[in-house]
mmCIF file with all atom_site columns, C-alpha atoms in Angstrom:
data_model
loop_
_atom_site.group_PDB
_atom_site.id
_atom_site.type_symbol
_atom_site.label_atom_id
_atom_site.label_alt_id
_atom_site.label_comp_id
_atom_site.label_asym_id
_atom_site.label_entity_id
_atom_site.label_seq_id
_atom_site.pdbx_PDB_ins_code
_atom_site.Cartn_x
_atom_site.Cartn_y
_atom_site.Cartn_z
_atom_site.occupancy
_atom_site.B_iso_or_equiv
_atom_site.pdbx_formal_charge
_atom_site.auth_seq_id
_atom_site.auth_comp_id
_atom_site.auth_asym_id
_atom_site.auth_atom_id
_atom_site.pdbx_PDB_model_num
ATOM 1   C CA . UNK A 1 1   ? 109.017 124.499 63.969 1.00 0.00 ? 1   UNK A CA 1
ATOM 2   C CA . UNK A 1 2   ? 109.584 127.358 61.522 1.00 0.00 ? 2   UNK A CA 1
ATOM 3   C CA . UNK A 1 3   ? 110.493 130.880 64.205 1.00 0.00 ? 3   UNK A CA 1
ATOM 4   C CA . UNK A 1 4   ? 109.452 133.648 62.608 1.00 0.00 ? 4   UNK A CA 1
ATOM 5   C CA . UNK A 1 5   ? 111.401 135.866 64.544 1.00 0.00 ? 5   UNK A CA 1
ATOM 6   C CA . UNK A 1 6   ? 114.750 134.814 63.210 1.00 0.00 ? 6   UNK A CA 1
ATOM 7   C CA . UNK A 1 7   ? 116.682 136.211 60.384 1.00 0.00 ? 7   UNK A CA 1
ATOM 8   C CA . UNK A 1 8   ? 114.873 135.984 56.819 1.00 0.00 ? 8   UNK A CA 1
ATOM 9   C CA . UNK A 1 9   ? 118.204 134.827 55.280 1.00 0.00 ? 9   UNK A CA 1
ATOM 10  C CA . UNK A 1 10  ? 116.458 130.982 55.728 1.00 0.00 ? 10  UNK A CA 1
ATOM 11  C CA . UNK A 1 11  ? 114.229 131.684 52.983 1.00 0.00 ? 11  UNK A CA 1
ATOM 12  C CA . UNK A 1 12  ? 116.579 132.482 50.176 1.00 0.00 ? 12  UNK A CA 1
ATOM 13  C CA . UNK A 1 13  ? 114.711 133.381 46.690 1.00 0.00 ? 13  UNK A CA 1
ATOM 14  C CA . UNK A 1 14  ? 114.744 129.759 45.545 1.00 0.00 ? 14  UNK A CA 1
ATOM 15  C CA . UNK A 1 15  ? 112.101 128.244 48.807 1.00 0.00 ? 15  UNK A CA 1
ATOM 16  C CA . UNK A 1 16  ? 112.420 126.650 51.700 1.00 0.00 ? 16  UNK A CA 1
ATOM 17  C CA . UNK A 1 17  ? 114.984 123.644 50.675 1.00 0.00 ? 17  UNK A CA 1
ATOM 18  C CA . UNK A 1 18  ? 118.126 122.477 52.018 1.00 0.00 ? 18  UNK A CA 1
ATOM 19  C CA . UNK A 1 19  ? 120.697 124.709 50.813 1.00 0.00 ? 19  UNK A CA 1
ATOM 20  C CA . UNK A 1 20  ? 123.876 122.700 51.515 1.00 0.00 ? 20  UNK A CA 1
ATOM 21  C CA . UNK A 1 21  ? 124.260 121.191 47.803 1.00 0.00 ? 21  UNK A CA 1
ATOM 22  C CA . UNK A 1 22  ? 122.817 123.924 44.887 1.00 0.00 ? 22  UNK A CA 1
ATOM 23  C CA . UNK A 1 23  ? 125.957 124.216 43.186 1.00 0.00 ? 23  UNK A CA 1
ATOM 24  C CA . UNK A 1 24  ? 125.983 128.291 42.235 1.00 0.00 ? 24  UNK A CA 1
ATOM 25  C CA . UNK A 1 25  ? 128.100 129.333 44.359 1.00 0.00 ? 25  UNK A CA 1
ATOM 26  C CA . UNK A 1 26  ? 131.891 128.771 43.734 1.00 0.00 ? 26  UNK A CA 1
ATOM 27  C CA . UNK A 1 27  ? 132.057 132.397 41.571 1.00 0.00 ? 27  UNK A CA 1
ATOM 28  C CA . UNK A 1 28  ? 131.989 133.407 45.501 1.00 0.00 ? 28  UNK A CA 1
ATOM 29  C CA . UNK A 1 29  ? 135.340 134.557 45.411 1.00 0.00 ? 29  UNK A CA 1
ATOM 30  C CA . UNK A 1 30  ? 135.393 136.455 42.157 1.00 0.00 ? 30  UNK A CA 1
ATOM 31  C CA . UNK A 1 31  ? 132.803 138.419 43.243 1.00 0.00 ? 31  UNK A CA 1
ATOM 32  C CA . UNK A 1 32  ? 132.108 142.290 42.171 1.00 0.00 ? 32  UNK A CA 1
ATOM 33  C CA . UNK A 1 33  ? 135.924 143.660 42.479 1.00 0.00 ? 33  UNK A CA 1
ATOM 34  C CA . UNK A 1 34  ? 135.035 146.871 40.985 1.00 0.00 ? 34  UNK A CA 1
ATOM 35  C CA . UNK A 1 35  ? 132.205 147.116 43.820 1.00 0.00 ? 35  UNK A CA 1
ATOM 36  C CA . UNK A 1 36  ? 134.420 145.968 46.587 1.00 0.00 ? 36  UNK A CA 1
ATOM 37  C CA . UNK A 1 37  ? 138.432 146.357 47.595 1.00 0.00 ? 37  UNK A CA 1
ATOM 38  C CA . UNK A 1 38  ? 139.924 143.609 46.407 1.00 0.00 ? 38  UNK A CA 1
ATOM 39  C CA . UNK A 1 39  ? 142.181 143.676 49.965 1.00 0.00 ? 39  UNK A CA 1
ATOM 40  C CA . UNK A 1 40  ? 139.543 143.777 51.685 1.00 0.00 ? 40  UNK A CA 1
ATOM 41  C CA . UNK A 1 41  ? 137.302 140.705 50.045 1.00 0.00 ? 41  UNK A CA 1
ATOM 42  C CA . UNK A 1 42  ? 139.918 138.606 50.715 1.00 0.00 ? 42  UNK A CA 1
ATOM 43  C CA . UNK A 1 43  ? 140.366 140.031 54.303 1.00 0.00 ? 43  UNK A CA 1
ATOM 44  C CA . UNK A 1 44  ? 137.055 139.051 54.385 1.00 0.00 ? 44  UNK A CA 1
ATOM 45  C CA . UNK A 1 45  ? 137.247 135.040 53.577 1.00 0.00 ? 45  UNK A CA 1
ATOM 46  C CA . UNK A 1 46  ? 139.936 134.731 55.282 1.00 0.00 ? 46  UNK A CA 1
ATOM 47  C CA . UNK A 1 47  ? 138.452 136.247 58.626 1.00 0.00 ? 47  UNK A CA 1
ATOM 48  C CA . UNK A 1 48  ? 135.416 133.175 57.297 1.00 0.00 ? 48  UNK A CA 1
ATOM 49  C CA . UNK A 1 49  ? 137.660 130.431 57.088 1.00 0.00 ? 49  UNK A CA 1
ATOM 50  C CA . UNK A 1 50  ? 139.286 131.415 60.739 1.00 0.00 ? 50  UNK A CA 1
ATOM 51  C CA . UNK A 1 51  ? 135.780 131.329 62.300 1.00 0.00 ? 51  UNK A CA 1
ATOM 52  C CA . UNK A 1 52  ? 134.660 128.558 60.527 1.00 0.00 ? 52  UNK A CA 1
ATOM 53  C CA . UNK A 1 53  ? 137.953 126.709 61.339 1.00 0.00 ? 53  UNK A CA 1
ATOM 54  C CA . UNK A 1 54  ? 137.470 127.432 65.128 1.00 0.00 ? 54  UNK A CA 1
ATOM 55  C CA . UNK A 1 55  ? 134.118 127.088 65.473 1.00 0.00 ? 55  UNK A CA 1
ATOM 56  C CA . UNK A 1 56  ? 132.748 124.776 63.325 1.00 0.00 ? 56  UNK A CA 1
ATOM 57  C CA . UNK A 1 57  ? 132.840 120.663 61.998 1.00 0.00 ? 57  UNK A CA 1
ATOM 58  C CA . UNK A 1 58  ? 133.984 121.533 58.257 1.00 0.00 ? 58  UNK A CA 1
ATOM 59  C CA . UNK A 1 59  ? 132.581 118.089 57.523 1.00 0.00 ? 59  UNK A CA 1
ATOM 60  C CA . UNK A 1 60  ? 128.859 118.471 57.730 1.00 0.00 ? 60  UNK A CA 1
ATOM 61  C CA . UNK A 1 61  ? 127.241 121.269 55.787 1.00 0.00 ? 61  UNK A CA 1
ATOM 62  C CA . UNK A 1 62  ? 125.856 124.244 57.116 1.00 0.00 ? 62  UNK A CA 1
ATOM 63  C CA . UNK A 1 63  ? 122.028 123.098 57.515 1.00 0.00 ? 63  UNK A CA 1
ATOM 64  C CA . UNK A 1 64  ? 123.297 120.179 59.918 1.00 0.00 ? 64  UNK A CA 1
ATOM 65  C CA . UNK A 1 65  ? 125.383 123.182 61.842 1.00 0.00 ? 65  UNK A CA 1
ATOM 66  C CA . UNK A 1 66  ? 124.399 124.458 65.097 1.00 0.00 ? 66  UNK A CA 1
ATOM 67  C CA . UNK A 1 67  ? 122.137 127.764 63.938 1.00 0.00 ? 67  UNK A CA 1
ATOM 68  C CA . UNK A 1 68  ? 123.752 129.591 66.901 1.00 0.00 ? 68  UNK A CA 1
ATOM 69  C CA . UNK A 1 69  ? 127.572 129.028 66.023 1.00 0.00 ? 69  UNK A CA 1
ATOM 70  C CA . UNK A 1 70  ? 126.241 130.072 62.240 1.00 0.00 ? 70  UNK A CA 1
ATOM 71  C CA . UNK A 1 71  ? 124.420 133.040 63.540 1.00 0.00 ? 71  UNK A CA 1
ATOM 72  C CA . UNK A 1 72  ? 127.317 134.230 66.004 1.00 0.00 ? 72  UNK A CA 1
ATOM 73  C CA . UNK A 1 73  ? 130.335 134.182 63.195 1.00 0.00 ? 73  UNK A CA 1
ATOM 74  C CA . UNK A 1 74  ? 127.335 136.177 60.731 1.00 0.00 ? 74  UNK A CA 1
ATOM 75  C CA . UNK A 1 75  ? 127.267 138.396 63.572 1.00 0.00 ? 75  UNK A CA 1
ATOM 76  C CA . UNK A 1 76  ? 131.089 138.879 63.943 1.00 0.00 ? 76  UNK A CA 1
ATOM 77  C CA . UNK A 1 77  ? 131.462 139.373 60.158 1.00 0.00 ? 77  UNK A CA 1
ATOM 78  C CA . UNK A 1 78  ? 128.836 142.037 59.947 1.00 0.00 ? 78  UNK A CA 1
ATOM 79  C CA . UNK A 1 79  ? 130.550 143.872 62.472 1.00 0.00 ? 79  UNK A CA 1
ATOM 80  C CA . UNK A 1 80  ? 134.046 143.580 61.346 1.00 0.00 ? 80  UNK A CA 1
ATOM 81  C CA . UNK A 1 81  ? 132.739 144.004 57.429 1.00 0.00 ? 81  UNK A CA 1
ATOM 82  C CA . UNK A 1 82  ? 129.384 145.285 57.355 1.00 0.00 ? 82  UNK A CA 1
ATOM 83  C CA . UNK A 1 83  ? 129.604 145.991 53.344 1.00 0.00 ? 83  UNK A CA 1
ATOM 84  C CA . UNK A 1 84  ? 129.678 141.915 53.287 1.00 0.00 ? 84  UNK A CA 1
ATOM 85  C CA . UNK A 1 85  ? 126.904 141.197 55.771 1.00 0.00 ? 85  UNK A CA 1
ATOM 86  C CA . UNK A 1 86  ? 124.695 139.867 52.920 1.00 0.00 ? 86  UNK A CA 1
ATOM 87  C CA . UNK A 1 87  ? 126.773 136.998 52.014 1.00 0.00 ? 87  UNK A CA 1
ATOM 88  C CA . UNK A 1 88  ? 128.570 135.900 54.951 1.00 0.00 ? 88  UNK A CA 1
ATOM 89  C CA . UNK A 1 89  ? 126.245 133.145 55.240 1.00 0.00 ? 89  UNK A CA 1
ATOM 90  C CA . UNK A 1 90  ? 126.540 132.451 51.465 1.00 0.00 ? 90  UNK A CA 1
ATOM 91  C CA . UNK A 1 91  ? 130.679 132.830 52.356 1.00 0.00 ? 91  UNK A CA 1
ATOM 92  C CA . UNK A 1 92  ? 130.313 129.834 55.196 1.00 0.00 ? 92  UNK A CA 1
ATOM 93  C CA . UNK A 1 93  ? 128.456 127.728 53.128 1.00 0.00 ? 93  UNK A CA 1
ATOM 94  C CA . UNK A 1 94  ? 130.824 127.939 50.333 1.00 0.00 ? 94  UNK A CA 1
ATOM 95  C CA . UNK A 1 95  ? 134.200 127.411 52.240 1.00 0.00 ? 95  UNK A CA 1
ATOM 96  C CA . UNK A 1 96  ? 132.465 123.990 54.516 1.00 0.00 ? 96  UNK A CA 1
ATOM 97  C CA . UNK A 1 97  ? 131.218 123.154 51.122 1.00 0.00 ? 97  UNK A CA 1
ATOM 98  C CA . UNK A 1 98  ? 134.752 123.154 49.381 1.00 0.00 ? 98  UNK A CA 1
ATOM 99  C CA . UNK A 1 99  ? 136.552 121.496 52.414 1.00 0.00 ? 99  UNK A CA 1
ATOM 100 C CA . UNK A 1 100 ? 133.918 118.531 52.013 1.00 0.00 ? 100 UNK A CA 1
ATOM 101 C CA . UNK A 1 101 ? 135.247 118.512 48.871 1.00 0.00 ? 101 UNK A CA 1
ATOM 102 C CA . UNK A 1 102 ? 138.337 118.631 49.607 1.00 0.00 ? 102 UNK A CA 1
ATOM 103 C CA . UNK A 1 103 ? 138.317 116.802 52.618 1.00 0.00 ? 103 UNK A CA 1
ATOM 104 C CA . UNK A 1 104 ? 141.023 118.372 54.471 1.00 0.00 ? 104 UNK A CA 1
ATOM 105 C CA . UNK A 1 105 ? 139.516 117.852 57.699 1.00 0.00 ? 105 UNK A CA 1
#
């Protein structure tokens, strides 16, 4: 069932559909460099990739990954990069999707 105690990022504005195949997110790498330090953003992206590589199966969409592993990565991102905490999950999802697209297992 739906566990109301979980983090509120499960339902985005788009309702509660499976969130691995909506293609709104390839612009993510080019986000607001006015707002953020580009080097910091690059470090954040590398950080996410490193964690995903070590902890997740890159051929599986985020919705099929173990929730607690995803949450652990998001928590680590939030500690290291508090300003990107909002996009940590989206970043993981984008990376997993690009891995599947490129099939670089």
